[in-house]
Short mmCIF file of C-alpha atoms in Angstrom, two decimals:
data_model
loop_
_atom_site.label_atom_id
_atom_site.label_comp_id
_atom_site.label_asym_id
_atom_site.label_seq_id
_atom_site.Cartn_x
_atom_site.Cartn_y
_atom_site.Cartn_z
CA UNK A 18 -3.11 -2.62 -28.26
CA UNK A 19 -4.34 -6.49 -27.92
CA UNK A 20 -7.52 -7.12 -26.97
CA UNK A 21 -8.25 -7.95 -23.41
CA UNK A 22 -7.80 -11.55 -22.28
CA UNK A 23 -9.75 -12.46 -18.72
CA UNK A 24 -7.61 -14.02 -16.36
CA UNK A 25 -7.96 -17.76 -16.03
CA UNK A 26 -9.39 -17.82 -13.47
CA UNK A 27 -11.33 -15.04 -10.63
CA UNK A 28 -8.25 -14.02 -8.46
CA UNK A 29 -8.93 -14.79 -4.85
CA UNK A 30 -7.23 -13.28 -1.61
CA UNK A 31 -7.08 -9.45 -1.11
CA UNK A 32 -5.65 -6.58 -0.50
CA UNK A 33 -8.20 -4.23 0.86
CA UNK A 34 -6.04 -0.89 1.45
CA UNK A 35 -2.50 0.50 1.42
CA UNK A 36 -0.27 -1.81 2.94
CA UNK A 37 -2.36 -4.84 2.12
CA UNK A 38 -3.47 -4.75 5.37
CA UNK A 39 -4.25 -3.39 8.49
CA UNK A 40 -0.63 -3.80 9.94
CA UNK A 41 0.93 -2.41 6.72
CA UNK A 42 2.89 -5.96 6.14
CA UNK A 43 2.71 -5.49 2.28
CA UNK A 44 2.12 -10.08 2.78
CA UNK A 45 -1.26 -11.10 1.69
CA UNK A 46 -0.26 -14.47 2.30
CA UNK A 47 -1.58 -15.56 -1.86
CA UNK A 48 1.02 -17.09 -4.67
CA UNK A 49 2.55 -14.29 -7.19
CA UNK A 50 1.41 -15.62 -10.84
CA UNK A 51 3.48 -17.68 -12.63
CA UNK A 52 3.87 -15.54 -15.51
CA UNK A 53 3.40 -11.46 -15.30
CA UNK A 54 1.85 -11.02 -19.20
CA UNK A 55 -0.81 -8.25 -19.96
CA UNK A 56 -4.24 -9.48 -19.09
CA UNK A 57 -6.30 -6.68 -19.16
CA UNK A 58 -6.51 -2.83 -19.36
CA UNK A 59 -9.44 -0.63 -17.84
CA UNK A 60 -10.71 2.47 -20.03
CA UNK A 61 -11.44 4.40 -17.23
CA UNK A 62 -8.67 6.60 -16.29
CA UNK A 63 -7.13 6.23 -12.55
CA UNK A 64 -3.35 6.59 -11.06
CA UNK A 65 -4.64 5.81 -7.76
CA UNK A 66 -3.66 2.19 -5.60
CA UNK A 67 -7.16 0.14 -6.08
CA UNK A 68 -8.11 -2.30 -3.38
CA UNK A 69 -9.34 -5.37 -4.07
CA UNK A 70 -11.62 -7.52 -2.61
CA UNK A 71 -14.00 -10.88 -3.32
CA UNK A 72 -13.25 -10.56 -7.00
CA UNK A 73 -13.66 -7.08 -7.28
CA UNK A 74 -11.26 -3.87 -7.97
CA UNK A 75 -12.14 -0.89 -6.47
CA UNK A 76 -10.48 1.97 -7.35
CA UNK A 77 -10.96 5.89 -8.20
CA UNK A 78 -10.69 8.66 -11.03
CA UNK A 79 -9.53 11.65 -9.35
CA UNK A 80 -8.07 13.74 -11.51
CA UNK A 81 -8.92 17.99 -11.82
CA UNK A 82 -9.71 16.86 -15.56
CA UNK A 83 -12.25 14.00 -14.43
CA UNK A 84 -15.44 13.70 -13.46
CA UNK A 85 -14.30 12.44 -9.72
CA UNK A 86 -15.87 8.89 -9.37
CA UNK A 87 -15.39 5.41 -7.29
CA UNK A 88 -15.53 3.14 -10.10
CA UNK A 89 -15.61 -1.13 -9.21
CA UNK A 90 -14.34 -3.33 -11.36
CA UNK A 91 -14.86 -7.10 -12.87
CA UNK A 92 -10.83 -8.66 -11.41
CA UNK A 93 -11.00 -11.46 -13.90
CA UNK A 94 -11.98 -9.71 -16.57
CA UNK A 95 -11.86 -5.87 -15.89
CA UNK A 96 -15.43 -5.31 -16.36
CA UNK A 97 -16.90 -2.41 -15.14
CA UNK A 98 -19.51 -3.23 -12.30
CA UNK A 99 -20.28 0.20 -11.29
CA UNK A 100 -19.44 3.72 -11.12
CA UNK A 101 -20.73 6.61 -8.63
CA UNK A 102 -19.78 10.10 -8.83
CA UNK A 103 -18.46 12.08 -6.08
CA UNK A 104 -17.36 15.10 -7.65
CA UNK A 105 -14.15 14.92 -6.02
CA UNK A 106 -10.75 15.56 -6.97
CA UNK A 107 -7.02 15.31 -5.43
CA UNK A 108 -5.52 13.08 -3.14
CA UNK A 109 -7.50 10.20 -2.15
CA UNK A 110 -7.79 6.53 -0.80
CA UNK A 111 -9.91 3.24 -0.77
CA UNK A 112 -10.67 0.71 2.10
CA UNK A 113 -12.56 -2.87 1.93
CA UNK A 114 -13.75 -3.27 5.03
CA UNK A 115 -16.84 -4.48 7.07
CA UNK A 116 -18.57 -5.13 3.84
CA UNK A 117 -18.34 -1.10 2.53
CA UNK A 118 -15.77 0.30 0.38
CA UNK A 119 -14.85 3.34 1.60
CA UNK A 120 -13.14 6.37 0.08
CA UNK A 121 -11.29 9.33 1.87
CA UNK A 122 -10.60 12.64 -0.11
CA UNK A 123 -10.37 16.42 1.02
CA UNK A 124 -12.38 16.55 4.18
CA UNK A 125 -14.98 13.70 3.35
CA UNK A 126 -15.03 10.28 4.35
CA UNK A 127 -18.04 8.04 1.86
CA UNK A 128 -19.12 4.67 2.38
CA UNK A 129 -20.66 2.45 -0.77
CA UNK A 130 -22.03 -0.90 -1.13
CA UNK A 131 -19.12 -3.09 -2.80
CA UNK A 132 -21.78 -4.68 -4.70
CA UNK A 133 -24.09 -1.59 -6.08
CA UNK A 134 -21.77 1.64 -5.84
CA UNK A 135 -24.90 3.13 -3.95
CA UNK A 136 -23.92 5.94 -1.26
CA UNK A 137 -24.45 4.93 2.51
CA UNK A 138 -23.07 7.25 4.40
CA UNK A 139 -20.62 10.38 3.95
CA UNK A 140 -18.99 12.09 7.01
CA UNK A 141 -16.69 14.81 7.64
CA UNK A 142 -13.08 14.72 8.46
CA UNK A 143 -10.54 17.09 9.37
CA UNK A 144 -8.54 16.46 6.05
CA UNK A 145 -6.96 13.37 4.38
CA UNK A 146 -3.25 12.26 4.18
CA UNK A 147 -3.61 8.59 5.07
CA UNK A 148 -6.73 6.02 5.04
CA UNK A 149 -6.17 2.54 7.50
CA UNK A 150 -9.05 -0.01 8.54
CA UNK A 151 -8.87 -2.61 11.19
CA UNK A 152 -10.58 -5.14 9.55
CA UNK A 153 -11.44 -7.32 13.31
CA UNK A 154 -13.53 -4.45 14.55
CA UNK A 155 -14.51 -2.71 11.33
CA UNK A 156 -12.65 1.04 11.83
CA UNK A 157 -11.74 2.88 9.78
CA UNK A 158 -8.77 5.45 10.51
CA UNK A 159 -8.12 9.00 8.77
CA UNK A 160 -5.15 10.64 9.42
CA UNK A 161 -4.64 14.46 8.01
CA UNK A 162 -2.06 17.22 9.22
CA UNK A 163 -3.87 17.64 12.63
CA UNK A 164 -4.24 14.06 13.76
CA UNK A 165 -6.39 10.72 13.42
CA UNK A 166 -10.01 10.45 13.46
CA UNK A 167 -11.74 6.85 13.71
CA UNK A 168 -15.07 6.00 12.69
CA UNK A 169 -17.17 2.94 12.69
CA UNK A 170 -17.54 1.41 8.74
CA UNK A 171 -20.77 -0.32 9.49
CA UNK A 172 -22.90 3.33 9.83
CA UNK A 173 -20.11 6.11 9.81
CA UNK A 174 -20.57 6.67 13.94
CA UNK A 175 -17.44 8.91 14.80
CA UNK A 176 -15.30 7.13 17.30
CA UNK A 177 -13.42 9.70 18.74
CA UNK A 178 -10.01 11.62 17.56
CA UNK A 179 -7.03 12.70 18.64
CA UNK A 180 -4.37 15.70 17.53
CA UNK A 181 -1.57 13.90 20.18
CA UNK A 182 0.55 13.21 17.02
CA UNK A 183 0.28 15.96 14.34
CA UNK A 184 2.11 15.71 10.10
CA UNK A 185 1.83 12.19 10.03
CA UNK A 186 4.07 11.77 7.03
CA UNK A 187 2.73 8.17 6.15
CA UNK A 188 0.17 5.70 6.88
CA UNK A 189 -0.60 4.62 10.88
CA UNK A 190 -0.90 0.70 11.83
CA UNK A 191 -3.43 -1.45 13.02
CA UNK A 192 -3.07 -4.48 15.02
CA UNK A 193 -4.37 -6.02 18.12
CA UNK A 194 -6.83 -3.30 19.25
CA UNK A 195 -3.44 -0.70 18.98
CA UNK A 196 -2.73 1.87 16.64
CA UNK A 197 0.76 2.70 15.70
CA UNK A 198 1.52 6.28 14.54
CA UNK A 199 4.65 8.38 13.27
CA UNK A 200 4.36 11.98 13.28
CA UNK A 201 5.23 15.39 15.26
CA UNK A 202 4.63 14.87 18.76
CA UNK A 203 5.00 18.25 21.18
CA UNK A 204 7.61 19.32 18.56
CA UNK A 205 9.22 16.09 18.30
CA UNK A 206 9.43 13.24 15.82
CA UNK A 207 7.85 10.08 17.47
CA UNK A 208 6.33 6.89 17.09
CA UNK A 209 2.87 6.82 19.40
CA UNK A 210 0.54 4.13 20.10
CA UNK A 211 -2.76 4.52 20.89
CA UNK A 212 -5.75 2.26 22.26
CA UNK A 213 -7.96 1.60 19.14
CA UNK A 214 -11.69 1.78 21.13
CA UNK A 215 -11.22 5.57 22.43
CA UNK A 216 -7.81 6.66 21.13
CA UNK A 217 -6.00 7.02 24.37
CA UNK A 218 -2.60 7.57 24.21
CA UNK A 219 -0.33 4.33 25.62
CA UNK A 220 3.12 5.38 25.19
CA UNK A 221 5.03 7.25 22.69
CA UNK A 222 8.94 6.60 21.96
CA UNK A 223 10.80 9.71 20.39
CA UNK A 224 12.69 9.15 16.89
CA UNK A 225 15.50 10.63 15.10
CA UNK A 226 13.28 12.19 12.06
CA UNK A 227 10.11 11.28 10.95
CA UNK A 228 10.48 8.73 8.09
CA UNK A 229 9.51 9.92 4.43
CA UNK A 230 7.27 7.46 3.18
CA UNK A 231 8.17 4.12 4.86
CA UNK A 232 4.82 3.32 6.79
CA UNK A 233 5.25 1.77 10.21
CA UNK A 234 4.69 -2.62 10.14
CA UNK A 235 3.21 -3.84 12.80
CA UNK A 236 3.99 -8.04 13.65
CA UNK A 237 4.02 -10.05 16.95
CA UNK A 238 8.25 -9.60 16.99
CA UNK A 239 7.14 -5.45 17.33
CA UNK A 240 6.83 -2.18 15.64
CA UNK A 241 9.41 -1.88 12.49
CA UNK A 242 9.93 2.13 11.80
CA UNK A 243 12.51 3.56 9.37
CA UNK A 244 14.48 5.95 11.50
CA UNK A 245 16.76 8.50 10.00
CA UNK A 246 18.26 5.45 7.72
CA UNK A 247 17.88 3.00 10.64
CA UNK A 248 15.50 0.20 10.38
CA UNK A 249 14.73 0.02 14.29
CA UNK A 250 12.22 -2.31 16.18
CA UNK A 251 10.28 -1.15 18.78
CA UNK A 252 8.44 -3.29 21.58
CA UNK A 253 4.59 -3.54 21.12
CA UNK A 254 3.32 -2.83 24.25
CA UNK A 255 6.40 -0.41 26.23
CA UNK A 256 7.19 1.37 22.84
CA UNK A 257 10.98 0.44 24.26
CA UNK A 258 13.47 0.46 21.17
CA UNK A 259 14.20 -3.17 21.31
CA UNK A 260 16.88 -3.69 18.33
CA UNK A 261 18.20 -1.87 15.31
CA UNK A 262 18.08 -3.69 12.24
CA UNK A 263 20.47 -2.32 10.11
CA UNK A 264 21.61 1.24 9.19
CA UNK A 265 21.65 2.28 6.02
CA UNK A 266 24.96 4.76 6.24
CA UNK A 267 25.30 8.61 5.47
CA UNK A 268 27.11 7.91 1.54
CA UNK A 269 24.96 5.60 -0.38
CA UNK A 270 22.01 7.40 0.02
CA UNK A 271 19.33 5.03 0.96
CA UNK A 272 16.63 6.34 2.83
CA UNK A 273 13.64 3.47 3.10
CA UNK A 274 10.53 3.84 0.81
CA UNK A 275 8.89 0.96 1.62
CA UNK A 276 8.91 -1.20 4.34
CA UNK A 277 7.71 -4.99 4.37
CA UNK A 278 7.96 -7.73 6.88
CA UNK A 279 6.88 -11.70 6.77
CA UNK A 280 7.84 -14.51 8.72
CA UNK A 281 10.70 -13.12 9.82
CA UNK A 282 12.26 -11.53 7.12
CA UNK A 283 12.19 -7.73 6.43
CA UNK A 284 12.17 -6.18 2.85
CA UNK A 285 13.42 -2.70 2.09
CA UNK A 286 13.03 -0.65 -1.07
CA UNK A 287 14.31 2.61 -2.27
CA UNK A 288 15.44 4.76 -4.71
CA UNK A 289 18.95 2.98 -5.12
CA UNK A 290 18.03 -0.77 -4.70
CA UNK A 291 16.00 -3.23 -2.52
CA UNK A 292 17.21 -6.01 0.54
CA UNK A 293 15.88 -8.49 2.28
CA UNK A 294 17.17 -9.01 5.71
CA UNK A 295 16.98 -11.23 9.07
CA UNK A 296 14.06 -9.80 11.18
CA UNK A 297 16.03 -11.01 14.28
CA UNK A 298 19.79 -10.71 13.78
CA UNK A 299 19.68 -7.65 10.44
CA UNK A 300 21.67 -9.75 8.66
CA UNK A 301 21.53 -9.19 5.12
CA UNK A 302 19.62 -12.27 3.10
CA UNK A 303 19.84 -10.72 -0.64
CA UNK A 304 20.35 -7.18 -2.35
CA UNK A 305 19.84 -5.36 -5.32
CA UNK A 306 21.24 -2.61 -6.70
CA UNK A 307 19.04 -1.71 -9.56
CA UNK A 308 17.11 1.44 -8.50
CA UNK A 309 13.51 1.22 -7.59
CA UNK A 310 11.59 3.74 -8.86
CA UNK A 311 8.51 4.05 -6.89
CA UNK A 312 6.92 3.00 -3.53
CA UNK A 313 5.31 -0.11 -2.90
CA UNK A 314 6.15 -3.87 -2.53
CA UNK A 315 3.71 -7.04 -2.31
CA UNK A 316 5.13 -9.92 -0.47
CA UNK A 317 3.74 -13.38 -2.29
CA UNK A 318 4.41 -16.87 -0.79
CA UNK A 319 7.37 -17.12 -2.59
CA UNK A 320 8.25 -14.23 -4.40
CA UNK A 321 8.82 -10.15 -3.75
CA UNK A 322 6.77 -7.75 -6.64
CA UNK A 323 8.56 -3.92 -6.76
CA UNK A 324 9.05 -1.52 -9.20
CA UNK A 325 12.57 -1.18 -10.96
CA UNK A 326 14.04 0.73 -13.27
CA UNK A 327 16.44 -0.31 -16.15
CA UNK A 328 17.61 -3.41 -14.84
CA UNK A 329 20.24 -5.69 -16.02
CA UNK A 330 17.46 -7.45 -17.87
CA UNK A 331 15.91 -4.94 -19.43
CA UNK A 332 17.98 -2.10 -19.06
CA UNK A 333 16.95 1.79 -20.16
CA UNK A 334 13.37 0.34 -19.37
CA UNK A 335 10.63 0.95 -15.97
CA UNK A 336 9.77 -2.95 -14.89
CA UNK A 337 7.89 -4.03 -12.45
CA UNK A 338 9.67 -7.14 -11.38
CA UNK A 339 9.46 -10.51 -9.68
CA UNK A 340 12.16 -11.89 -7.77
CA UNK A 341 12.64 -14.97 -5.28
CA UNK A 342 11.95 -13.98 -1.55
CA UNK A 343 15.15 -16.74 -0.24
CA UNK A 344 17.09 -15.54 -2.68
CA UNK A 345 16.63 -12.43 -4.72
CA UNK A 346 16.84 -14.11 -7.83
CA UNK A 347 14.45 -12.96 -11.22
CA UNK A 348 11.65 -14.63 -11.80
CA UNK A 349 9.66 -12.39 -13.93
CA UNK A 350 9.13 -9.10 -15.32
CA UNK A 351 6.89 -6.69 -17.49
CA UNK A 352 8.67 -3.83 -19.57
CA UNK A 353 7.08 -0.49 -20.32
CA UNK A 354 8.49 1.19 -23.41
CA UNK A 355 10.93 3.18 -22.84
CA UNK A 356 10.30 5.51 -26.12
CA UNK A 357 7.19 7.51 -23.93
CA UNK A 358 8.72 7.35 -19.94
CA UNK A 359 6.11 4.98 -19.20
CA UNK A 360 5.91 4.05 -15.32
CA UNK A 361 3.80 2.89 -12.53
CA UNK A 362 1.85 5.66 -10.76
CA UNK A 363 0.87 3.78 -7.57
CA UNK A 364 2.49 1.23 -6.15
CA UNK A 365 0.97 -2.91 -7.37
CA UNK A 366 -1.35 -4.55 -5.38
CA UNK A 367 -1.34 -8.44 -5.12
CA UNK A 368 -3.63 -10.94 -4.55
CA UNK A 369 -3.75 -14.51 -5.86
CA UNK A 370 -3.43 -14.66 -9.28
CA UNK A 371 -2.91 -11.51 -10.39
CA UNK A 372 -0.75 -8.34 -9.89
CA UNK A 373 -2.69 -5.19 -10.17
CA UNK A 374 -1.26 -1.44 -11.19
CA UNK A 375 -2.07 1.80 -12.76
CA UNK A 376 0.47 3.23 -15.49
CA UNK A 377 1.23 5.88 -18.01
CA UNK A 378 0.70 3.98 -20.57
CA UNK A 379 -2.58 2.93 -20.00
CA UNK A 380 -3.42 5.99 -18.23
CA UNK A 381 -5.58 3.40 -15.97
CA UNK A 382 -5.86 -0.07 -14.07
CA UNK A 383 -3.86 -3.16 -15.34
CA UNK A 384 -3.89 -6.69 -14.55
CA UNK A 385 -1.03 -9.00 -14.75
CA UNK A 386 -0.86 -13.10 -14.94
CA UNK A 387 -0.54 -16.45 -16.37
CA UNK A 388 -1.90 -15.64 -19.92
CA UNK A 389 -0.48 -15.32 -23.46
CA UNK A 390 2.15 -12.45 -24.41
CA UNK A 391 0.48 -9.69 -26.46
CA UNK A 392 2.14 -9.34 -29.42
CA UNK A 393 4.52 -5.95 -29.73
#
């Protein structure tokens, strides 16, 4: 492989945890670069989403076969800064928030400094499925099998928990001093909502199934939830089912991955295609039929970043791919070969200036942008 080539410049924005933020809009509000080329590659092994934050990448090496460690990287460059060891393994998940980068594994919830790596604070948890933060009052938000447990970033104060919604099958919202759950409810798929300073309930709507992966999005037009194939809209403060999008139908198969919403239009990926659609009326803006193989979508200024697989231009091969946000066109893409079954293991993270990603190929962290092609 090419050497590494630094970026041209220190990406700025963020994305600081799953859903690029608290409210799981996928929109960092930052440019997608104008050309998606192979910057750099990290040699420490990771498959997990990093976060990324004031030039920084923070990510983790989880892996039975590794040595378990929160490892910060150089963005421009892909330095390494630091690296503690945790001893951890398994599922896992990293927050920015309230100046600590925070990591959520088995039952353990640690806090390091962003600029050292040094430990400040490690607290129990109930188990991990999904990490959240609120980044205007610095909480941080653990969801496992049995509920959601918030804690204060600054000092790792538990806040309080709650086991009102149980199997949350993907990642709560944040927003306005509310969170925004979907999970089992008294036996019942639901979407609950819950004051953010004690974690009293507020009102709780019931839903046809509990979506797969598609995360609840939080914006000021309401909450958008995947529901049994129906992209549905629920009022912020009632919970009331205010509008439904756009079904998805029993034949072709579609059930939403990933959800993303900005400025009015809502973008939905999975495993037979992506569309953009009218946040208001559901009226279909672009599609594509070209399946996407994995979760995850970053919403640029201009442009929509998602995985694809063997697309019309570059078919038999995994991509991930650029195209227009008005109108679905191509604007970019980078190819894995297709000889070894190379693809992305998390889904990309954006921020200005570069797309971020862990793949087989690199069994670790890549950064794409506006520098030369390596040769092949």
């Amino acid at each position: 492989m090419d050497p590494d080539t630094p970026l041209p410049e220190t990406p700025t924005g963020a994305w600081t945890q799953h859903g690029a933020n608290g409210a799981n809009t996928s929109a960092p509000n930052v440019a997608v670069p104008s050309h998606g080329n192979l910057a750099w590659t990290s040699e420490a092994f990771t498959r997990w989403q990093p976060a990324v934050s004031d030039g920084t990448v923070y990510t983790t090496n989880f892996d039975p076969s590794h040595e378990g460690s929160a490892i910060a990287f150089d963005a421009q460059d892909g330095t390494e800064k630091w690296r503690t060891t945790l001893d951890a393994s398994g599922e896992n998940a990293t927050v920015v928030v309230d100046d600590r980068c925070i990591v959520a594994y088995n039952a353990e919830l640690v806090a390091l400094d962003p600029q050292t790596g040094e430990q400040l604070w490690t607290q129990p948890t109930n188990g991990f499925e999904h990490l959240v933060a609120d980044e205007a009052t610095g909480t941080v938000l653990v969801a496992s099998e049995t509920g959601i447990e918030a804690f204060r970033a600054a000092d790792g104060t538990k806040c309080w928990e709650t086991y009102t919604a149980t199997r949350l099958a993907c990642a709560p919202a944040v927003n306005d001093r509310r969170v925004f759950a979907v999970g089992d409810v008294d036996g019942s798929p639901s979407l609950v909502a819950f004051t953010l300073e004690d974690g009293s309930e507020r009102w709780r709507s019931k839903l046809t199934a509990t979506p797969e992966s598609a995360a609840p999005v939080v914006t000021q037009e309401g909450v958008f939830v995947s529901d049994d194939r129906t992209l549905v809209v629920h009022d912020r403060d009632t919970g009331d089912r205010i509008r439904e999008l756009r079904s998805f139908g029993e034949d072709d198969d579609v059930i939403p991955r990933t959800v993303a919403v900005d400025d009015g239009t809502v973008f939905v990926t999975s495993s037979v295609g992506a569309v953009a659609i009218d946040g208001e009326t559901g009226a279909e803006r672009w599609h594509r039929g070209t399946p996407v193989y994995k979760p995850g979508l970053c919403i640029g200024t201009d442009t929509v970043v998602f995985p694809v697989g063997s697309p019309e231009f570059a078919p038999g091969k995994k991509t991930i791919s650029v195209f227009d946000r008005e109108s679905g066109e191509m604007r970019w893409h980078y190819a894995f070969d297709p000889s070894f079954h190379h693809q992305v293991t998390s889904p990309p993270v954006l921020v200005d200036g570069a797309v971020f990603f862990t793949a087989t190929h690199i069994d670790g962290l890549g950064a794409l942008g506006d520098v030369p092609a390596r040769n092949s």
